[in-house]
Amino acid sequence: MAGKRAFQQIGRSPRKVDGLAKCAGATKFADDLVLPRMLIARLHRSSLAHGRIVSIDVSAAEKVPGVKAILLGRDLPTPFGILPVSEDEHALALDRVRFVGDPVAAVAAIDEDAACEAANAIRVEYEPLPAVYGPEEALAMPEPRIHDYGEEGNIHKKVALEFGDLEAGFQEAEETFEDTFFFGGNTHLPMEQHAALAAVELDGRVTIWSSTQTPHYLHRAAAKVLGLPASRIRVIACPNGGGFGGKSDPFNHEIVVAKLALATGRPVKITLTREEVFYCHRGRHPVLMRVRTGVRKDGSITAMHFKSLLDGGAYGSYGVASTYYTGALQTVTYRVPRYKFDGVRCFTNKPPCGPKRGHGTPQPRFALEVQLDKIAERLHLDPAEMRLATLQPGNSLTANFLRIGSMGLGECIRRVVEGSGWKEKFRKLPRGRGVGIACSSYICGAGLPIYWNAMPQTGVLLKIDRGGGVCVFCGETEIGQGSDTVLAQCIAEILGLDLLDIRVVAGDTDLTPVDLGSYSSRVTLMMGNAAIQAAGRAKDLLANAVSEKTGIPVSRLLFAGGRVFDGEDPSKGVSFPEAAVLAEAKCGTIATTGSYTPPPSAGRYRGAGVGPSPAYSYSAAVVEVEASEETGIVVPRKVWIAHDIGQAIHRTMAIGQVEGSVYMALGEALMEDMAYRGSRFGVHKFPSMLEYKSPTTMEMPDVETYLVEDPDPAGPFGAKEVGQGPLLPVIPAVANAIHDALRVRIDEVPITPAKVLKALSAKDRRFGPTSFPDIPMPPVTRVATPAEGGTGRALEHETAAGGVRGGSRP
């Protein structure tokens, strides 16, 4: 068995390797069926932020009663990672730890107590290495490197892009604004912790059940690290209690339990503690930003230069994409004719950052929307009216070659302005009360998959049986956002059935076609289009069979109410089960497929892969707050939010997604913070739900939601995303409302009472960063804008040495 491979196994080996029926602790269900009892796994994690592993002593752990196996890094030496360009993680640390909480060893035992005792008994000797706790420190301390790859030193990624003649744009400006902002890091805080269970079948196949958002990518990573063919591994994504991006990576514990199951021949389960979830993290990057914007007196933008500096934590994760996203979407809400973006991500010795709801875009949206509020104030313009006058038009191409389809942001602004009584409240409420407005946009799925290929990003298989039963198979992952319901609704709508007539099988790499996962707000648009295609093909088969039997032309047949009937004479027709029988008799087994591939991006420059989307959603929010000059406490009183959803497929669920985004945004705006103890330890200060503050029902204000339906031809039935975009405008709207209430600017998130009090006592009545480091950047990639006749490809540009480095790269 696999148990004979090179790993350290504890206990009576012969009882575990001769066959499953002889495993210690087996449970007998029948004379011919004996199943092994499940083991529990725990991880031993690093107590040091950065250091070399000198030795690992597992002798005490071996003696703990009930321990069945121990794994070390050498048992899983193959690196992995979600992005092909940064596969820098190991299931267990090989020779170095990079943050407090980095997994070093794994234990499998008969129960939780034994597993915890053994994990705690492991002794690791480290050689401490200098640690880096912030991006500015990473810039100043290139050695020792946290990783041996990346741009240079402890810099993971640098991006330098320029669209159009930036300086010409600033010369056209009548006013130029330059501001610095900071968005602190925070985490996802799903109600359910990460968990995984693995079991080995009698033929040696491995099944992993996990609370993952991306079963397909976990499947790829597990096959690589375990050294098994992908066909020998099955991943089942269990419906789980929240993800928000925090379960989008393949994780150490998921691979470890699979290896332990192979090692022991027994099912192995791990459930992370809440503290461990904080160590897994992959949450919001802390980002320092500098924004320089040129405008005319009417508020129209002539040029923008956006700089971002990201604290990436200890590993790559989605970090390269995160870096690009901090600069990609500034152009899709307002007209920005010339645009430059400089982005830098640094490695630090803290839990790795990654994608959290809105991946990489809430930070720059906060900066941009607060700066627009400052611009409106300086120019004596109404912030809402200024935004309405400068919107990027629908069905257009932005300066950085993002293709806009439907664009309902104008209607979103009008709805929240009217609903909130903006014109009666702005600058007119009593001292201590104020309103603020902000807008945003988000993608409806990424234009490219994580690993580039020409295959569809999602597939749907539809089966209709002789009794009229419909079963739909798709690899999409239900994480509480309602994707199973949307899938069933798309099928039911095409076939004229009740929602309860559709059975959904989802998130199983053995049974379902590939779907890349629940991230980037991609599922409704991509899965929905694939489902409609599959259902349409099945509908055609049934319609042809019914037409042949009844003589009714196919063009007149309608599917509704569980029947297929003549649209001109509804009394003529057959039931859906009868139609299914006719179709199977004519065509054989009724099974159809659908798939979806996004349209190609208009941009062909290096970096153009981040930002393009089949469609963009839009949101506008007005927040009313009460702020105390004595305590600095800010209390949101009401939120009005409008979201351009294209077409609501399930209205109640859509409103729930909007209001969930509002809740999460208010937590980020006012209290949530990934804080660490001191500046030299890298130990998380609040790794629990008791101390990491997020809003409760007591802090949640009333929310009035408006769904703006402006159908987009790219979406299923015109639908666009709703799971992430509504978060983005709320945070800057809170900051702008505080300014209306107290006339102070808080240019840093979270906005705590202490920061408000400091701003009240400051000479400039502001709290926030004042400087941005001077970072040498690579040669800029210059792209002529569509208005300049650009084709989407990079222009030739000068190298630092004065030569020419040129051409374009897709």
CSV table of N, CA and C in Angstrom, one decimal, residues 73 76-81 87-96 98 102-103 147 225 251-252 255-256 315:
chain,number,residue,atom,x,y,z
A,73,GLY,N,8.3,18.2,6.2
A,73,GLY,CA,8.4,18.8,4.9
A,73,GLY,C,9.0,17.9,3.8
A,76,LEU,N,6.7,15.9,1.5
A,76,LEU,CA,5.9,16.6,0.5
A,76,LEU,C,6.8,17.7,-0.1
A,77,PRO,N,7.9,17.4,-0.8
A,77,PRO,CA,8.8,18.4,-1.2
A,77,PRO,C,8.4,19.2,-2.4
A,78,THR,N,7.4,18.9,-3.1
A,78,THR,CA,7.0,19.6,-4.3
A,78,THR,C,6.3,20.9,-4.0
A,79,PRO,N,6.7,22.0,-4.6
A,79,PRO,CA,6.1,23.3,-4.3
A,79,PRO,C,4.8,23.4,-5.1
A,80,PHE,N,3.9,24.3,-4.6
A,80,PHE,CA,2.6,24.6,-5.3
A,80,PHE,C,2.2,26.0,-5.0
A,81,GLY,N,1.2,26.4,-5.7
A,81,GLY,CA,0.6,27.8,-5.5
A,81,GLY,C,-0.5,28.0,-6.5
A,87,GLU,N,4.6,29.7,-7.6
A,87,GLU,CA,4.4,28.4,-6.9
A,87,GLU,C,5.5,28.3,-5.8
A,88,ASP,N,5.3,29.0,-4.7
A,88,ASP,CA,6.3,29.2,-3.7
A,88,ASP,C,6.0,28.6,-2.4
A,89,GLU,N,4.9,27.8,-2.3
A,89,GLU,CA,4.5,27.2,-1.0
A,89,GLU,C,4.8,25.7,-1.0
A,90,HIS,N,5.0,25.2,0.2
A,90,HIS,CA,5.1,23.8,0.5
A,90,HIS,C,4.0,23.4,1.5
A,91,ALA,N,3.6,22.1,1.4
A,91,ALA,CA,2.5,21.7,2.3
A,91,ALA,C,3.0,21.8,3.7
A,92,LEU,N,4.3,21.5,3.9
A,92,LEU,CA,5.0,21.6,5.2
A,92,LEU,C,6.4,22.3,4.9
A,93,ALA,N,6.8,23.2,5.8
A,93,ALA,CA,8.0,23.9,5.5
A,93,ALA,C,9.2,22.9,5.3
A,94,LEU,N,10.0,23.2,4.3
A,94,LEU,CA,11.1,22.3,4.0
A,94,LEU,C,12.3,22.7,4.8
A,95,ASP,N,12.8,23.9,4.7
A,95,ASP,CA,14.1,24.2,5.3
A,95,ASP,C,14.0,25.6,6.0
A,96,ARG,N,12.9,26.3,5.7
A,96,ARG,CA,12.7,27.7,6.3
A,96,ARG,C,11.3,28.0,6.6
A,98,ARG,N,8.5,31.2,7.2
A,98,ARG,CA,8.5,32.6,6.7
A,98,ARG,C,7.4,33.5,7.4
A,102,ASP,N,3.4,29.4,10.0
A,102,ASP,CA,3.8,28.5,8.9
A,102,ASP,C,3.8,27.1,9.3
A,103,PRO,N,3.1,26.1,8.6
A,103,PRO,CA,3.1,24.7,9.0
A,103,PRO,C,4.4,24.1,8.8
A,147,HIS,N,12.1,35.1,-0.4
A,147,HIS,CA,12.0,34.1,-1.5
A,147,HIS,C,13.2,34.4,-2.5
A,225,VAL,N,1.5,17.8,-6.0
A,225,VAL,CA,2.3,17.6,-4.8
A,225,VAL,C,2.3,16.1,-4.4
A,251,PHE,N,-4.7,24.9,-0.1
A,251,PHE,CA,-4.0,25.1,1.2
A,251,PHE,C,-3.2,23.9,1.6
A,252,ASN,N,-2.3,24.2,2.5
A,252,ASN,CA,-1.4,23.1,3.1
A,252,ASN,C,-2.3,22.0,3.7
A,255,ILE,N,-3.8,19.3,1.3
A,255,ILE,CA,-2.8,18.3,0.8
A,255,ILE,C,-2.3,17.4,1.9
A,256,VAL,N,-2.1,17.9,3.1
A,256,VAL,CA,-1.6,17.1,4.2
A,256,VAL,C,-2.5,16.0,4.5
A,315,TYR,N,3.9,34.8,1.2
A,315,TYR,CA,3.8,34.0,0.0
A,315,TYR,C,3.2,34.7,-1.2
